[in-house]
Each structure stands twice: as C-alpha cells, then as structure tokens.
Coordinates of C-alpha atoms in Angstrom, one line a residue:
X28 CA 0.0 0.0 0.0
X29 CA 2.6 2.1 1.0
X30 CA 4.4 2.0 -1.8
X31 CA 1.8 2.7 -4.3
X32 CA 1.3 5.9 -2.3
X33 CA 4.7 6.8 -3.0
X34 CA 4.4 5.8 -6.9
X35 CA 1.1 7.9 -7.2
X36 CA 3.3 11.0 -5.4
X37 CA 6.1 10.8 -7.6
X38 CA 3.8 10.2 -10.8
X39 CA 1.7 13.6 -10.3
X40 CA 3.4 16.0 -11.6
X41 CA 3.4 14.0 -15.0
X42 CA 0.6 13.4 -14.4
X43 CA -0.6 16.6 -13.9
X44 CA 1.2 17.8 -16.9
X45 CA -0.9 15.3 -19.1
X46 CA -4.1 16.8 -17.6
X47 CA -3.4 20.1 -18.6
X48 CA -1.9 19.7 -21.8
X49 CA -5.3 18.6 -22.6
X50 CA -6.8 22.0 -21.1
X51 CA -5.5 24.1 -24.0
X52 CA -8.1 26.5 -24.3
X53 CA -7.8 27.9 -20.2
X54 CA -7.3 31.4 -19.6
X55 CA -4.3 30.4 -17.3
X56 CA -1.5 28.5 -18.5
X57 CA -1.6 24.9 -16.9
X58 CA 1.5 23.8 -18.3
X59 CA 3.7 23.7 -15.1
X60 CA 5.3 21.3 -12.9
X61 CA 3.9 19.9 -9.2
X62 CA 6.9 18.5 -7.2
X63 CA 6.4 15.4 -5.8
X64 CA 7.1 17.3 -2.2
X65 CA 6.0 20.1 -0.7
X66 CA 9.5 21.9 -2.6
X67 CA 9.1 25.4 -3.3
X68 CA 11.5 28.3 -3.6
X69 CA 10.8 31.0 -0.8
X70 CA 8.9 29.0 1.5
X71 CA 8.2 30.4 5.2
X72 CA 6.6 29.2 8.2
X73 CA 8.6 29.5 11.2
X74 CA 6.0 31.1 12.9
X75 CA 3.8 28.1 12.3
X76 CA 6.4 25.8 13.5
X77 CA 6.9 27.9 16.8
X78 CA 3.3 27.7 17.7
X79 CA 3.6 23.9 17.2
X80 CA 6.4 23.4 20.1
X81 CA 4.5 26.2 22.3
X82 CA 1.9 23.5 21.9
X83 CA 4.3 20.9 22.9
X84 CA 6.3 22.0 25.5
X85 CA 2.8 23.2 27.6
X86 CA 1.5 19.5 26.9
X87 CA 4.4 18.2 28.2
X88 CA 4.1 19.9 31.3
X89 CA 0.1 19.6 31.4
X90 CA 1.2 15.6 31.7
X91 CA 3.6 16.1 34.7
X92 CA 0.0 15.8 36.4
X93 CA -0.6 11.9 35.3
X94 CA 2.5 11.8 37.5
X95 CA 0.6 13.5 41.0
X96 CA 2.3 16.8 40.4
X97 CA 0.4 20.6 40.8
X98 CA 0.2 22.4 38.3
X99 CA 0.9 26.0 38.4
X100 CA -2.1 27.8 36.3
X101 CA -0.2 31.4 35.8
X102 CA 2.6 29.4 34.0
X103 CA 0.1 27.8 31.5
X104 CA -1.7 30.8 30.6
X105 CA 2.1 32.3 30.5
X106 CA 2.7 29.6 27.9
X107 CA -0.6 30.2 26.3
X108 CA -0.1 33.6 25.4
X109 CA 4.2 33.6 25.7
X110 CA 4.6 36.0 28.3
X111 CA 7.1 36.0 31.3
X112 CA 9.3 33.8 29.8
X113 CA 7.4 30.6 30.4
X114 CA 8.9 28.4 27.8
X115 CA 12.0 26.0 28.8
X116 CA 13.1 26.3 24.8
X117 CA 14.5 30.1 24.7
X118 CA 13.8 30.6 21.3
X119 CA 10.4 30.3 22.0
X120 CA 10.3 33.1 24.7
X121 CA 12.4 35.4 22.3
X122 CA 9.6 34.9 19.5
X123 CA 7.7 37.0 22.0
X124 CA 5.2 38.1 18.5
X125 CA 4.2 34.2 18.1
X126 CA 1.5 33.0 20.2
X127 CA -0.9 30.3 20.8
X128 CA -3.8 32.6 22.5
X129 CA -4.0 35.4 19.9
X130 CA -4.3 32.7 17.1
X131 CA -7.3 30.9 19.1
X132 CA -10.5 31.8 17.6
X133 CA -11.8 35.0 19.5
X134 CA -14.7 33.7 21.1
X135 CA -13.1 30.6 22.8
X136 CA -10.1 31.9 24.4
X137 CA -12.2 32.2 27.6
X138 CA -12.9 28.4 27.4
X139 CA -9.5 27.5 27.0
X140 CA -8.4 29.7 29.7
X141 CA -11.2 28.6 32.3
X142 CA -9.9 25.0 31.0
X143 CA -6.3 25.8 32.1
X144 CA -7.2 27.5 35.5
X145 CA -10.1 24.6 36.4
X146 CA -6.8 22.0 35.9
X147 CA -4.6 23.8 38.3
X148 CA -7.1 23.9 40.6
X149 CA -7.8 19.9 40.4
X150 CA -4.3 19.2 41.0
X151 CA -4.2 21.4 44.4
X152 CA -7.1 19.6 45.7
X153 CA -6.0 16.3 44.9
X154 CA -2.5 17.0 45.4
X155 CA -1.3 13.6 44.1
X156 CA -3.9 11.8 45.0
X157 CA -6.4 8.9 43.2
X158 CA -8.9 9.9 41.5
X159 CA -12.4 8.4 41.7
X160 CA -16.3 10.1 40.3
X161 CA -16.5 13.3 42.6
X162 CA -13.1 13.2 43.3
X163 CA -10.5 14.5 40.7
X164 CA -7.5 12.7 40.9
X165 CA -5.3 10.3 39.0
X166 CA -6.5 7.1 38.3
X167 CA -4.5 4.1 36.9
X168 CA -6.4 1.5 34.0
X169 CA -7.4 -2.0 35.2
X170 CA -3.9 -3.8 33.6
X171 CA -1.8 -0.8 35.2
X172 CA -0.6 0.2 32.2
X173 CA -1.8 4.0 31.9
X174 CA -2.7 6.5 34.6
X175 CA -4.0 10.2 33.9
X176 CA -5.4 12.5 36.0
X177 CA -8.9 13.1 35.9
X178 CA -11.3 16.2 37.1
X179 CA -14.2 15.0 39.5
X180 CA -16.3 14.0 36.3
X181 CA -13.8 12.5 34.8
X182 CA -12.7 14.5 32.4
X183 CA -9.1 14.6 31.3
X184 CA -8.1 18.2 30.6
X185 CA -4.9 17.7 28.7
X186 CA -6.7 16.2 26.2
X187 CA -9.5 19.0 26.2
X188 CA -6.8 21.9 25.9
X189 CA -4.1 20.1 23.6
X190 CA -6.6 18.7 21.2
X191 CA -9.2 21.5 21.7
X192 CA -6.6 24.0 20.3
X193 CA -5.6 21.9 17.5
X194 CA -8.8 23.1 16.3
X195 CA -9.7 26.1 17.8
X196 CA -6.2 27.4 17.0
X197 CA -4.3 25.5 14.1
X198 CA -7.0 23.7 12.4
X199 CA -9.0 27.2 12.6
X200 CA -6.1 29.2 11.2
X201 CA -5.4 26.9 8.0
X202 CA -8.5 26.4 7.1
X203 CA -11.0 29.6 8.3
X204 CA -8.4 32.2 7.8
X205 CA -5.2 31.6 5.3
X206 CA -7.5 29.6 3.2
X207 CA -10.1 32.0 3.2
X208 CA -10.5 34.9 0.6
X209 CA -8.7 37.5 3.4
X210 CA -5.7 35.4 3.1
X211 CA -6.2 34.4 -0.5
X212 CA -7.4 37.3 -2.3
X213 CA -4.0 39.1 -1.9
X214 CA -1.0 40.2 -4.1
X215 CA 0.9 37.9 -6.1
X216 CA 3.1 39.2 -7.7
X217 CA 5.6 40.6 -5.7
X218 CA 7.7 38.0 -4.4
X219 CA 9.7 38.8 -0.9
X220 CA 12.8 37.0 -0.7
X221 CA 12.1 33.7 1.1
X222 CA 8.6 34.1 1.8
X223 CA 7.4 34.2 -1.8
X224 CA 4.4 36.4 -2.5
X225 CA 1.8 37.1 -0.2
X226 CA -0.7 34.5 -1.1
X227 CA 2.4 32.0 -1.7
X228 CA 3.2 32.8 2.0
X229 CA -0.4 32.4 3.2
X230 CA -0.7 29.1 1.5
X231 CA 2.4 27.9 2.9
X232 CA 1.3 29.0 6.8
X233 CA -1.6 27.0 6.5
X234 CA 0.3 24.3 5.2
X235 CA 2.6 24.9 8.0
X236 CA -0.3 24.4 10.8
X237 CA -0.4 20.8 9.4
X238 CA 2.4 19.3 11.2
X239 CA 4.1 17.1 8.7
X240 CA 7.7 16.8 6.7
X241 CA 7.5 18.1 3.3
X242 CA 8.5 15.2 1.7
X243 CA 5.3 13.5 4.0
X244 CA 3.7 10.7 3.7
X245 CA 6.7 9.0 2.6
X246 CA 8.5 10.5 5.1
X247 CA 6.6 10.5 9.0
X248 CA 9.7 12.0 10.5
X249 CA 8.6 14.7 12.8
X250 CA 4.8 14.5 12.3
X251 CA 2.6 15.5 14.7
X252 CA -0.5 16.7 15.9
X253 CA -2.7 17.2 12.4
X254 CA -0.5 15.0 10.4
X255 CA -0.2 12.4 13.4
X256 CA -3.7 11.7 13.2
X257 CA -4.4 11.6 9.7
X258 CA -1.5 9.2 9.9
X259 CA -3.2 7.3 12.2
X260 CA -6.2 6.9 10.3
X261 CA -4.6 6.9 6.5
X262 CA -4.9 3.4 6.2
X263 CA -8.6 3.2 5.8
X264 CA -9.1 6.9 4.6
X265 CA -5.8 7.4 2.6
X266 CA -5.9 11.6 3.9
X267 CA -2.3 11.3 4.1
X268 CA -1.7 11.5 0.5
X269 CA -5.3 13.4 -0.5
X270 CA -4.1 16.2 1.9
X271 CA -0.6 16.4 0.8
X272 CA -1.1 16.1 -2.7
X273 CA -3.6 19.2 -2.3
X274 CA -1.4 21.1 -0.1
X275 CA 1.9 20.4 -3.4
X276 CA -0.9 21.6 -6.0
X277 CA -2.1 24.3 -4.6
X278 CA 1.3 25.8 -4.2
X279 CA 2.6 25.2 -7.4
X280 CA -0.9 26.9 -8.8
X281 CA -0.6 29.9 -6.6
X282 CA 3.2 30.3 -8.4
X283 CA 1.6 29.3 -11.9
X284 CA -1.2 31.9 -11.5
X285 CA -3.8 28.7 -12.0
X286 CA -6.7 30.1 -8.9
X287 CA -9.1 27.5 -10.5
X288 CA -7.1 25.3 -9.8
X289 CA -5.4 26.6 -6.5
X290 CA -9.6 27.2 -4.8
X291 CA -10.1 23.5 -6.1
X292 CA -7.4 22.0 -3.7
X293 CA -8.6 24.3 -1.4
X294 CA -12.1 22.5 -1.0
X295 CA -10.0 19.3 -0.8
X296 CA -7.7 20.4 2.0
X297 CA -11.1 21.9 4.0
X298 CA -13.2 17.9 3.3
X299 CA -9.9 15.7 4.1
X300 CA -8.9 17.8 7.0
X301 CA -12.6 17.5 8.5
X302 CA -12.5 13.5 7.6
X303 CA -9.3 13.4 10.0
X304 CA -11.0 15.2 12.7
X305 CA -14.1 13.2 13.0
X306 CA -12.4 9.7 12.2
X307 CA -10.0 10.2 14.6
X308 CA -13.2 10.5 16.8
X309 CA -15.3 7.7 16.3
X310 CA -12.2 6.1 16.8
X311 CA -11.8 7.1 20.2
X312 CA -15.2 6.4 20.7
X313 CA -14.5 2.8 19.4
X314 CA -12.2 3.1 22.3
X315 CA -14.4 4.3 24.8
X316 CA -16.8 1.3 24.1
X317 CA -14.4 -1.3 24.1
X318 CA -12.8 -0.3 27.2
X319 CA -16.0 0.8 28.7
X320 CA -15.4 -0.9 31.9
X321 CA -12.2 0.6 32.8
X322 CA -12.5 4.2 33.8
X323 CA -8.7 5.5 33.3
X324 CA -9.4 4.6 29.1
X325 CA -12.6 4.9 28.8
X326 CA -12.3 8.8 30.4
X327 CA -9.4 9.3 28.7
X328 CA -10.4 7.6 25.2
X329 CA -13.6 9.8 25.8
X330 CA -12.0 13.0 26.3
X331 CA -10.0 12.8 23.4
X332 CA -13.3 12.1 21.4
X333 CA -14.7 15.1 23.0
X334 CA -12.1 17.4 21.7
X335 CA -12.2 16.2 18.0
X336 CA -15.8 16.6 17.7
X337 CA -14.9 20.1 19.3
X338 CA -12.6 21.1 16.7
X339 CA -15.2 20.2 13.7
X340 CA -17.1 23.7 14.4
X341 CA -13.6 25.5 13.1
X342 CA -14.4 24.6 9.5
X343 CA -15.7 26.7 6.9
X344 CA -17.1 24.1 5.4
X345 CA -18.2 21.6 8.3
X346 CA -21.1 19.1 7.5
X347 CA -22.6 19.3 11.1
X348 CA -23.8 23.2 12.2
X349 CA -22.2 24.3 15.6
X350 CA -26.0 23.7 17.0
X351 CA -25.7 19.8 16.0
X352 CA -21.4 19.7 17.4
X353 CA -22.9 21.1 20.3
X354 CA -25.9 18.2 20.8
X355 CA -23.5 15.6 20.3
X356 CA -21.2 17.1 23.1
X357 CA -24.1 17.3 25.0
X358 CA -24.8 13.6 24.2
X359 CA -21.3 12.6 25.6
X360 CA -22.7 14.4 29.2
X361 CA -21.2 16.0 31.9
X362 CA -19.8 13.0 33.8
X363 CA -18.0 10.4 31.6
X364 CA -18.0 8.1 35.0
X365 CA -21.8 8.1 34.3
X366 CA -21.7 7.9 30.6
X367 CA -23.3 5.4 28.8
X368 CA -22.4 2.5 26.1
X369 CA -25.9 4.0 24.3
X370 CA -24.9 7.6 24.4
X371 CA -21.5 7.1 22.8
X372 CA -23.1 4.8 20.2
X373 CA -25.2 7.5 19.6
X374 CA -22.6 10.0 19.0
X375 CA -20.8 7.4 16.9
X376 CA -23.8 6.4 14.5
X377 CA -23.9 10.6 13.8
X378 CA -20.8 10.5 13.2
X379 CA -20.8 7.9 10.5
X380 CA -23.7 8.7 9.0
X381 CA -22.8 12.2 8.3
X382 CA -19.3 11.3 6.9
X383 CA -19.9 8.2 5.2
X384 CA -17.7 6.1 7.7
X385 CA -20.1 2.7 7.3
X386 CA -17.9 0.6 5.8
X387 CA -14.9 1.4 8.1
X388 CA -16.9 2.1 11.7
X389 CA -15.7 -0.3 13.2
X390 CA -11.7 -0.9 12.4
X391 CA -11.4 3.3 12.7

C-alpha cells in the first residue's frame, strides 16, 4: 500500500502535466510542474512551526499531572499567550510576536483559559492523590498500564486543551483564515525573498499548521498533531496523500497563476482535513466502548473524542452546524464516569452517517 502511495506521489506531476496539456483553451496557462514534495522556492513558516512546540512543550508539562504533580495555572496561561518567559526552549520566549492565544478563535479563548485555570485547581485539591467520580485525581487503568489525572467527572483536561486548540487554534487558522478569501485574495506578484508572495506565504502558513515533513507521507519524521492523526487513520481513509497532494498543487498553482485550480485543492484540504477530525473520533469512541469498563481509558479515550468533535465547528465548510457539534457534546454528558455505552453509540452512528464512515466504523 505504501508503496503505491509513493508511486502515485512521484507520478503527479506527470501526471498533472498530461491533464493540462489537454486544457488548451484555459485562460491560465496549466502547463507547469507539481513537485512530488512540498519543494518550493521562498517557502516560510517559522511562525507556524513555533506555535507547534509552544503547543508541545505546555502539553508536556500539562502531563507532569498523570505523574501527582500541581500544576501552576499562571505558567500555563504564561505559555498560552508567551509571556514571562514561560517556555524551557529560549527561542520560544524570544519569539515574543508568536502566540498560541492570539491565534485561538476570539470567542473561545475564555474556554480554553477557564480549561487551564479549572486544571490547576484539580491538581491542588487532589495534590497527588487517586482519582475516583466526585473526586479529581489520578486514576490508573485496570492492567496498570496507563494512569492520567482526571477532574471529579472524569474529564481529562490535557486532552480538552491540547486537542481543543488543534482546532480552535491551528485547524481554525489553515483552514478559516489563510484559506479564506482575506488570506487568499491578496498580491501575487511581488515576491519577498524567502517568503514568496503574499498569497504563496499564506498558502504555505496554512500548510505549516499541518504538522508534517514536506516530503510527508513518505517521510513521517517529525509528524505530529494534524499530520499524526491523519496518519493514524490513513490506512482506511488514505488523507495522508489526498491532503498532501492538495497542499503540493495548490502551491505550485498559486506560483503558476492557475486560482481555478489553487480554490479547487482548497475544498479538498477543508473535506480531508474534516474526515481526519471526525475519524479520529469515532475512533476514540470505538475506544471508549471497548474499554467501557475501565474508567482511566474509557475517560481518557472519551475526552479525546470530545475534543475532536470540538474542533469540527472550526471549518468553513463543516457538514454538522455548531447547534448539531454542540448536541452531540451534550450527548457525551457532563460525567464520563456516568456515561453510557448507548450515548457514545449515539454519537458514533452521527458520526458515521454524516461522513460516510459505514464501511470502516468499526476498524477506525
């Protein structure tokens, strides 16, 4: 399988060239070359990349709790909006323009920041100790494999504020606002050396928010968040290479002046991105029903769900409105130690329905 992917990424640039030599009668020229990575000259997105370790380094601290430890909330929201230094990686603290909380969508920041200060709170009451419902703690699975710390209704906020902001902040800013016609509808023609045009630059911070190698899916090397999942699920939904091959078009129409062309990948990046988001959550809520009996997974599995279902309302062209995210949230309850097998089945057969998941529902 693998290799075919790579045969079908090297093979499209001729084949792209085929396809437009046949497409004489355009009024752009289609006769150019797509690279077989994402390879273009004056290609930028540090700040992209910056907001990606922010994202790291505060969920690597955020997991210090699974351990017993307190959490300090003023250095999270330090980290969130990179102030006071809060970041172990100087560079980080020096790129005192890039943020994580000014690239949130407006209207959530609150959430995420009652998120951050309701966590440091759990982990001063429990101070290290086990969790139970009505108690927040950490709580080990039944083989003593895992432990994560839990609120008093079980839910785990690590995953609520590191997956939660892969939507509400990167998979919001690829695809609601350097995708969108304020981001695309901009000069391109003067190129800046090494960040292209504007619209070449745009294209490439979006592409940046992705979290993958540019020579990815052959390459996995450093993938993470975004990319990590769709890697995670490519083997039954093949987004990998329908995300990356739109991502390598799209650039090399934006050079070539092709914007039929560059708005068509467009709608592909927007449809495969969403398919990642919601397969990745019926699979945890796969996960949540097979290990229903175990709180530590099933809460954790759960929460994880919660936050992908979350990010779907950061799509300009989501399938579900915010009003029907929102009931299936609801559906998933207040108290995942109270949760039911029928509620997250529930969520699930939505879920499928609405992205044509049936034949893979089960093995996602």
């Amino acid at each position: 399988m693998k290799n075919l992917r790579l045969l079908g990424l090297t093979l499209l640039a001729s084949i792209f060239l085929i396809s437009c030599d046949d497409n004489t009668e355009g009024e752009n020229d289609l006769s150019y070359e797509v690279p077989s990575t994402y390879d273009f000259e004056n290609v930028s997105y540090t700040g992209q990349t910056q907001r990606l370790d922010m994202l790291d380094e505060l969920t690597v601290y955020m997991k210090t709790a699974n351990n017993g430890a307190v959490l300090d909330a003023q250095k999270m929201l330090d980290m969130y909006a990179n102030e006071n230094g809060a970041f172990e990686e100087a560079s980080l603290n020096e790129a005192d323009s890039k943020e994580l909380e000014n690239k949130t969508v407006e209207g959530e920041v609150s959430r995420f920041k009652t998120f951050i200060r309701d966590f440091a709170a759990a982990t001063v009451e429990a101070n290290g100790g086990v969790g139970s419902n009505g108690t927040p703690g950490v709580v080990v699975s039944n083989d003593g494999s895992a432990q994560y710390f839990f609120d008093e209704n079980g839910f785990e906020h690590i995953q609520l504020i590191e997956k939660g902001l892969m939507g509400a902040c990167f998979y919001f800013q690829a695809n609601s606002i350097y995708l969108s016609p304020g981001k695309m509808d901009v000069d391109n023609e003067e190129i800046i050396e090494g960040e292209g045009t504007a619209m070449e630059h745009h294209w490439d911070e979006a592409f940046g928010y992705l979290g993958v190698p540019t020579d990815f899916p052959t390459n996995n090397d450093g993938t993470r968040f975004w990319g990590k999942y769709s890697n995670g699920r490519d083997e039954l939904l093949n987004t990998n290479e329908a995300l990356m091959n739109a991502f390598i078009t799209g650039r090399a129409a934006i050079s070539n002046k092709d914007l039929d062309t560059r708005d068509e990948q467009i709608e592909i990046i927007r449809n495969e991105w969403e398919r990642v988001s919601a397969a990745t959550a019926v699979h945890y809520l796969n996960g949540g029903i097979a290990s229903f009996a175990d709180d530590a997974i099933r809460n954790h599995v759960i929460s994880e769900a919660w936050a992908f279902i979350y990010s779907l309302k950061f799509n300009p062209n989501k399938k579900l409105t915010n009003t029907e995210i929102e009931a299936l949230l609801a559906l998933l309850g207040t108290n995942f130690y109270e949760i039911t097998t029928d509620n997250i089945n529930a969520v699930k057969a939505t879920l499928v329905s609405t992205y044509g998941f049936e034949e893979v529902q089960d093995q996602l």
